[in-house]
Amino acid sequence: MVSGILLRIGIGVVAATVLAAIVGFFLPSTFEVERSLVIEASPERIHQFTGDLTRWPEWVAWLQDDPDLEVTLGPLVSGTGAGMSWISDGGDGSLTITRSDPAWGVAYDLTFSKNGYTSQRSLTYHPVPGGTEVVWLLKGDNGSNIMARYFVGLMPSLLGPKLDEGLARLKILAVQAEMEGVPEGT
């Protein structure tokens, strides 16, 4: 009797696992999260914070949230080819700027060491009346990792609030620098 119950439980577990794998195979592997905010500052003023990795801890939420985060800057800290890496209990990774233009924005690749996934991200500037709209875009592909595909639909709710928080902090810094007339590039 007990062995029959255990057999049914075992079959149920195997069936549920197979079903989860089949469903996961058909889920999308790519994700995209986008947030934007109008900042009452010039693209060049905003770029002094986004284009220089030494300034990122002032506004990027992830760099402020983990007290055990150890960041190492690369030999270049601004411009194309600039990079940083980090070690944390939450995961290690690296970031490399692939494009940096004070009129256009910043594009960068972000790689997580644990799973080797690289996502493409950008902060682009779009002049609008009264300032600059900054669009922060994250795009990635979880490939054939079935379990990771289950998280694709959650990406906007997981990552979006951190993007909103970072943009809000960036706005405070850029508007303050614009009002104080701090020379751009300092």
PDB file of C-alpha atoms in Angstrom:
ATOM      1  CA  MET A   1       0.000   0.000   0.000  1.00  0.00           C
ATOM      2  CA  VAL A   2       2.743   2.492   1.012  1.00  0.00           C
ATOM      3  CA  SER A   3       4.851   1.492  -1.981  1.00  0.00           C
ATOM      4  CA  GLY A   4       1.854   2.184  -4.274  1.00  0.00           C
ATOM      5  CA  ILE A   5       1.454   5.680  -2.821  1.00  0.00           C
ATOM      6  CA  LEU A   6       5.189   6.358  -3.190  1.00  0.00           C
ATOM      7  CA  LEU A   7       5.080   5.115  -6.780  1.00  0.00           C
ATOM      8  CA  ARG A   8       2.189   7.483  -7.583  1.00  0.00           C
ATOM      9  CA  ILE A   9       4.008  10.379  -5.940  1.00  0.00           C
ATOM     10  CA  GLY A  10       7.165   9.545  -7.909  1.00  0.00           C
ATOM     11  CA  ILE A  11       5.243   9.363 -11.175  1.00  0.00           C
ATOM     12  CA  GLY A  12       3.544  12.673 -10.343  1.00  0.00           C
ATOM     13  CA  VAL A  13       6.878  14.373  -9.660  1.00  0.00           C
ATOM     14  CA  VAL A  14       8.394  13.051 -12.898  1.00  0.00           C
ATOM     15  CA  ALA A  15       5.301  14.082 -14.882  1.00  0.00           C
ATOM     16  CA  ALA A  16       5.332  17.582 -13.355  1.00  0.00           C
ATOM     17  CA  THR A  17       9.052  17.959 -14.138  1.00  0.00           C
ATOM     18  CA  VAL A  18       8.594  16.831 -17.740  1.00  0.00           C
ATOM     19  CA  LEU A  19       5.591  19.145 -18.157  1.00  0.00           C
ATOM     20  CA  ALA A  20       7.550  22.113 -16.709  1.00  0.00           C
ATOM     21  CA  ALA A  21      10.411  21.401 -19.119  1.00  0.00           C
ATOM     22  CA  ILE A  22       8.085  21.176 -22.112  1.00  0.00           C
ATOM     23  CA  VAL A  23       6.254  24.392 -21.190  1.00  0.00           C
ATOM     24  CA  GLY A  24       9.590  26.154 -20.502  1.00  0.00           C
ATOM     25  CA  PHE A  25      10.855  25.197 -23.942  1.00  0.00           C
ATOM     26  CA  PHE A  26       8.001  27.170 -25.525  1.00  0.00           C
ATOM     27  CA  LEU A  27       8.367  30.262 -23.328  1.00  0.00           C
ATOM     28  CA  PRO A  28      10.209  33.260 -24.833  1.00  0.00           C
ATOM     29  CA  SER A  29      13.939  33.408 -24.175  1.00  0.00           C
ATOM     30  CA  THR A  30      14.391  37.133 -24.837  1.00  0.00           C
ATOM     31  CA  PHE A  31      13.470  40.001 -22.586  1.00  0.00           C
ATOM     32  CA  GLU A  32      13.342  43.765 -22.865  1.00  0.00           C
ATOM     33  CA  VAL A  33      12.793  46.295 -20.098  1.00  0.00           C
ATOM     34  CA  GLU A  34      12.592  50.015 -20.806  1.00  0.00           C
ATOM     35  CA  ARG A  35      12.083  53.033 -18.598  1.00  0.00           C
ATOM     36  CA  SER A  36      12.390  56.729 -19.399  1.00  0.00           C
ATOM     37  CA  LEU A  37      12.397  60.054 -17.631  1.00  0.00           C
ATOM     38  CA  VAL A  38      12.632  63.675 -18.781  1.00  0.00           C
ATOM     39  CA  ILE A  39      15.528  65.474 -17.116  1.00  0.00           C
ATOM     40  CA  GLU A  40      15.754  69.261 -17.199  1.00  0.00           C
ATOM     41  CA  ALA A  41      19.386  69.226 -18.348  1.00  0.00           C
ATOM     42  CA  SER A  42      21.367  68.974 -21.556  1.00  0.00           C
ATOM     43  CA  PRO A  43      22.493  65.587 -22.920  1.00  0.00           C
ATOM     44  CA  GLU A  44      26.097  66.628 -22.301  1.00  0.00           C
ATOM     45  CA  ARG A  45      25.329  67.415 -18.651  1.00  0.00           C
ATOM     46  CA  ILE A  46      23.622  64.041 -18.186  1.00  0.00           C
ATOM     47  CA  HIS A  47      26.509  62.311 -19.930  1.00  0.00           C
ATOM     48  CA  GLN A  48      28.963  63.515 -17.300  1.00  0.00           C
ATOM     49  CA  PHE A  49      27.215  61.051 -14.950  1.00  0.00           C
ATOM     50  CA  THR A  50      26.374  58.233 -17.383  1.00  0.00           C
ATOM     51  CA  GLY A  51      29.556  58.262 -19.438  1.00  0.00           C
ATOM     52  CA  ASP A  52      31.960  58.062 -16.481  1.00  0.00           C
ATOM     53  CA  LEU A  53      31.908  54.834 -14.462  1.00  0.00           C
ATOM     54  CA  THR A  54      33.395  56.598 -11.434  1.00  0.00           C
ATOM     55  CA  ARG A  55      30.089  58.527 -11.215  1.00  0.00           C
ATOM     56  CA  TRP A  56      27.799  55.472 -11.457  1.00  0.00           C
ATOM     57  CA  PRO A  57      27.762  54.736  -7.699  1.00  0.00           C
ATOM     58  CA  GLU A  58      26.076  58.129  -7.252  1.00  0.00           C
ATOM     59  CA  TRP A  59      22.972  57.099  -9.183  1.00  0.00           C
ATOM     60  CA  VAL A  60      22.860  53.396 -10.149  1.00  0.00           C
ATOM     61  CA  ALA A  61      20.607  51.649  -7.622  1.00  0.00           C
ATOM     62  CA  TRP A  62      22.348  48.259  -7.794  1.00  0.00           C
ATOM     63  CA  LEU A  63      25.663  49.789  -6.776  1.00  0.00           C
ATOM     64  CA  GLN A  64      24.067  51.311  -3.683  1.00  0.00           C
ATOM     65  CA  ASP A  65      21.924  48.381  -2.567  1.00  0.00           C
ATOM     66  CA  ASP A  66      24.604  45.815  -1.728  1.00  0.00           C
ATOM     67  CA  PRO A  67      26.902  46.805   1.157  1.00  0.00           C
ATOM     68  CA  ASP A  68      29.223  43.848   0.409  1.00  0.00           C
ATOM     69  CA  LEU A  69      29.654  44.743  -3.263  1.00  0.00           C
ATOM     70  CA  GLU A  70      33.303  45.058  -4.287  1.00  0.00           C
ATOM     71  CA  VAL A  71      33.708  47.049  -7.512  1.00  0.00           C
ATOM     72  CA  THR A  72      36.913  47.135  -9.530  1.00  0.00           C
ATOM     73  CA  LEU A  73      37.225  49.732 -12.269  1.00  0.00           C
ATOM     74  CA  GLY A  74      39.123  48.887 -15.437  1.00  0.00           C
ATOM     75  CA  PRO A  75      42.017  50.862 -16.870  1.00  0.00           C
ATOM     76  CA  LEU A  76      39.488  53.018 -18.758  1.00  0.00           C
ATOM     77  CA  VAL A  77      36.647  54.560 -16.725  1.00  0.00           C
ATOM     78  CA  SER A  78      34.948  56.558 -19.479  1.00  0.00           C
ATOM     79  CA  GLY A  79      34.350  56.215 -23.175  1.00  0.00           C
ATOM     80  CA  THR A  80      34.122  53.169 -25.388  1.00  0.00           C
ATOM     81  CA  GLY A  81      36.031  50.278 -23.857  1.00  0.00           C
ATOM     82  CA  ALA A  82      35.647  51.488 -20.268  1.00  0.00           C
ATOM     83  CA  GLY A  83      34.691  48.778 -17.858  1.00  0.00           C
ATOM     84  CA  MET A  84      34.194  47.561 -14.355  1.00  0.00           C
ATOM     85  CA  SER A  85      33.736  44.251 -12.616  1.00  0.00           C
ATOM     86  CA  TRP A  86      32.201  43.342  -9.272  1.00  0.00           C
ATOM     87  CA  ILE A  87      32.152  40.612  -6.711  1.00  0.00           C
ATOM     88  CA  SER A  88      29.128  40.139  -4.489  1.00  0.00           C
ATOM     89  CA  ASP A  89      27.207  37.522  -2.573  1.00  0.00           C
ATOM     90  CA  GLY A  90      24.406  38.192  -5.050  1.00  0.00           C
ATOM     91  CA  GLY A  91      26.612  37.334  -8.031  1.00  0.00           C
ATOM     92  CA  ASP A  92      29.730  38.461  -9.822  1.00  0.00           C
ATOM     93  CA  GLY A  93      29.848  40.215 -13.163  1.00  0.00           C
ATOM     94  CA  SER A  94      31.352  42.777 -15.450  1.00  0.00           C
ATOM     95  CA  LEU A  95      30.293  45.714 -17.563  1.00  0.00           C
ATOM     96  CA  THR A  96      31.920  47.097 -20.714  1.00  0.00           C
ATOM     97  CA  ILE A  97      30.894  50.324 -22.440  1.00  0.00           C
ATOM     98  CA  THR A  98      30.455  49.631 -26.156  1.00  0.00           C
ATOM     99  CA  ARG A  99      29.446  53.149 -27.214  1.00  0.00           C
ATOM    100  CA  SER A 100      29.734  56.506 -25.524  1.00  0.00           C
ATOM    101  CA  ASP A 101      28.643  59.762 -27.117  1.00  0.00           C
ATOM    102  CA  PRO A 102      27.595  62.931 -25.217  1.00  0.00           C
ATOM    103  CA  ALA A 103      24.911  63.644 -27.816  1.00  0.00           C
ATOM    104  CA  TRP A 104      23.598  60.062 -28.136  1.00  0.00           C
ATOM    105  CA  GLY A 105      24.180  58.274 -24.821  1.00  0.00           C
ATOM    106  CA  VAL A 106      25.899  55.153 -23.533  1.00  0.00           C
ATOM    107  CA  ALA A 107      25.577  51.514 -24.579  1.00  0.00           C
ATOM    108  CA  TYR A 108      27.123  48.714 -22.566  1.00  0.00           C
ATOM    109  CA  ASP A 109      27.260  44.958 -22.228  1.00  0.00           C
ATOM    110  CA  LEU A 110      26.624  43.411 -18.838  1.00  0.00           C
ATOM    111  CA  THR A 111      27.833  39.861 -18.172  1.00  0.00           C
ATOM    112  CA  PHE A 112      27.036  37.730 -15.149  1.00  0.00           C
ATOM    113  CA  SER A 113      29.847  35.338 -14.279  1.00  0.00           C
ATOM    114  CA  LYS A 114      27.654  32.618 -12.762  1.00  0.00           C
ATOM    115  CA  ASN A 115      25.710  31.827 -15.902  1.00  0.00           C
ATOM    116  CA  GLY A 116      27.777  33.640 -18.542  1.00  0.00           C
ATOM    117  CA  TYR A 117      24.759  35.552 -19.855  1.00  0.00           C
ATOM    118  CA  THR A 118      25.443  38.881 -21.494  1.00  0.00           C
ATOM    119  CA  SER A 119      22.730  41.476 -21.915  1.00  0.00           C
ATOM    120  CA  GLN A 120      22.837  44.677 -23.917  1.00  0.00           C
ATOM    121  CA  ARG A 121      21.883  47.881 -22.193  1.00  0.00           C
ATOM    122  CA  SER A 122      21.762  51.528 -23.158  1.00  0.00           C
ATOM    123  CA  LEU A 123      20.985  54.970 -21.840  1.00  0.00           C
ATOM    124  CA  THR A 124      20.024  57.165 -24.780  1.00  0.00           C
ATOM    125  CA  TYR A 125      19.303  60.886 -24.845  1.00  0.00           C
ATOM    126  CA  HIS A 126      16.424  62.455 -26.761  1.00  0.00           C
ATOM    127  CA  PRO A 127      16.056  66.250 -26.677  1.00  0.00           C
ATOM    128  CA  VAL A 128      12.514  67.302 -25.765  1.00  0.00           C
ATOM    129  CA  PRO A 129      11.021  70.676 -24.844  1.00  0.00           C
ATOM    130  CA  GLY A 130      12.398  71.624 -21.445  1.00  0.00           C
ATOM    131  CA  GLY A 131      15.163  69.045 -21.268  1.00  0.00           C
ATOM    132  CA  THR A 132      16.274  65.608 -22.317  1.00  0.00           C
ATOM    133  CA  GLU A 133      14.377  62.350 -22.226  1.00  0.00           C
ATOM    134  CA  VAL A 134      16.709  59.602 -21.014  1.00  0.00           C
ATOM    135  CA  VAL A 135      15.672  56.104 -22.078  1.00  0.00           C
ATOM    136  CA  TRP A 136      17.228  53.182 -20.195  1.00  0.00           C
ATOM    137  CA  LEU A 137      16.844  49.951 -22.154  1.00  0.00           C
ATOM    138  CA  LEU A 138      17.827  46.425 -21.093  1.00  0.00           C
ATOM    139  CA  LYS A 139      17.726  43.574 -23.615  1.00  0.00           C
ATOM    140  CA  GLY A 140      18.854  40.028 -23.132  1.00  0.00           C
ATOM    141  CA  ASP A 141      18.474  36.435 -24.196  1.00  0.00           C
ATOM    142  CA  ASN A 142      18.332  33.541 -21.743  1.00  0.00           C
ATOM    143  CA  GLY A 143      19.078  31.114 -24.558  1.00  0.00           C
ATOM    144  CA  SER A 144      18.128  27.505 -23.998  1.00  0.00           C
ATOM    145  CA  ASN A 145      18.026  27.759 -20.193  1.00  0.00           C
ATOM    146  CA  ILE A 146      14.486  26.539 -19.575  1.00  0.00           C
ATOM    147  CA  MET A 147      14.333  27.674 -15.953  1.00  0.00           C
ATOM    148  CA  ALA A 148      15.546  31.183 -16.872  1.00  0.00           C
ATOM    149  CA  ARG A 149      12.764  31.432 -19.452  1.00  0.00           C
ATOM    150  CA  TYR A 150      10.220  31.312 -16.639  1.00  0.00           C
ATOM    151  CA  PHE A 151      11.656  34.630 -15.392  1.00  0.00           C
ATOM    152  CA  VAL A 152      11.398  36.476 -18.734  1.00  0.00           C
ATOM    153  CA  GLY A 153       7.851  37.628 -17.965  1.00  0.00           C
ATOM    154  CA  LEU A 154       8.937  38.832 -14.545  1.00  0.00           C
ATOM    155  CA  MET A 155      11.839  40.971 -15.809  1.00  0.00           C
ATOM    156  CA  PRO A 156       9.870  44.239 -16.072  1.00  0.00           C
ATOM    157  CA  SER A 157       8.627  43.942 -12.489  1.00  0.00           C
ATOM    158  CA  LEU A 158      12.012  42.762 -11.177  1.00  0.00           C
ATOM    159  CA  LEU A 159      14.246  45.246 -13.006  1.00  0.00           C
ATOM    160  CA  GLY A 160      11.917  48.154 -13.795  1.00  0.00           C
ATOM    161  CA  PRO A 161      11.793  49.634 -10.281  1.00  0.00           C
ATOM    162  CA  LYS A 162      15.613  49.714 -10.117  1.00  0.00           C
ATOM    163  CA  LEU A 163      15.733  51.526 -13.447  1.00  0.00           C
ATOM    164  CA  ASP A 164      13.149  54.035 -12.223  1.00  0.00           C
ATOM    165  CA  GLU A 165      15.147  54.584  -9.034  1.00  0.00           C
ATOM    166  CA  GLY A 166      18.389  55.093 -10.952  1.00  0.00           C
ATOM    167  CA  LEU A 167      16.804  57.546 -13.377  1.00  0.00           C
ATOM    168  CA  ALA A 168      15.318  59.534 -10.487  1.00  0.00           C
ATOM    169  CA  ARG A 169      18.741  59.789  -8.839  1.00  0.00           C
ATOM    170  CA  LEU A 170      20.348  60.707 -12.159  1.00  0.00           C
ATOM    171  CA  LYS A 171      17.775  63.476 -12.591  1.00  0.00           C
ATOM    172  CA  ILE A 172      18.580  64.984  -9.186  1.00  0.00           C
ATOM    173  CA  LEU A 173      22.312  65.004  -9.940  1.00  0.00           C
ATOM    174  CA  ALA A 174      22.036  66.358 -13.492  1.00  0.00           C
ATOM    175  CA  VAL A 175      19.512  69.079 -12.625  1.00  0.00           C
ATOM    176  CA  GLN A 176      21.608  70.169  -9.651  1.00  0.00           C
ATOM    177  CA  ALA A 177      24.753  70.322 -11.806  1.00  0.00           C
ATOM    178  CA  GLU A 178      22.825  72.228 -14.490  1.00  0.00           C
ATOM    179  CA  MET A 179      21.551  74.779 -11.942  1.00  0.00           C
ATOM    180  CA  GLU A 180      24.967  75.220 -10.327  1.00  0.00           C
ATOM    181  CA  GLY A 181      26.547  75.694 -13.737  1.00  0.00           C
ATOM    182  CA  VAL A 182      29.254  73.139 -13.012  1.00  0.00           C
ATOM    183  CA  PRO A 183      31.358  72.898 -16.173  1.00  0.00           C
ATOM    184  CA  GLU A 184      30.405  69.827 -18.173  1.00  0.00           C
ATOM    185  CA  GLY A 185      32.949  67.045 -18.087  1.00  0.00           C
ATOM    186  CA  THR A 186      34.056  67.687 -14.487  1.00  0.00           C
TER     187      THR A 186
END
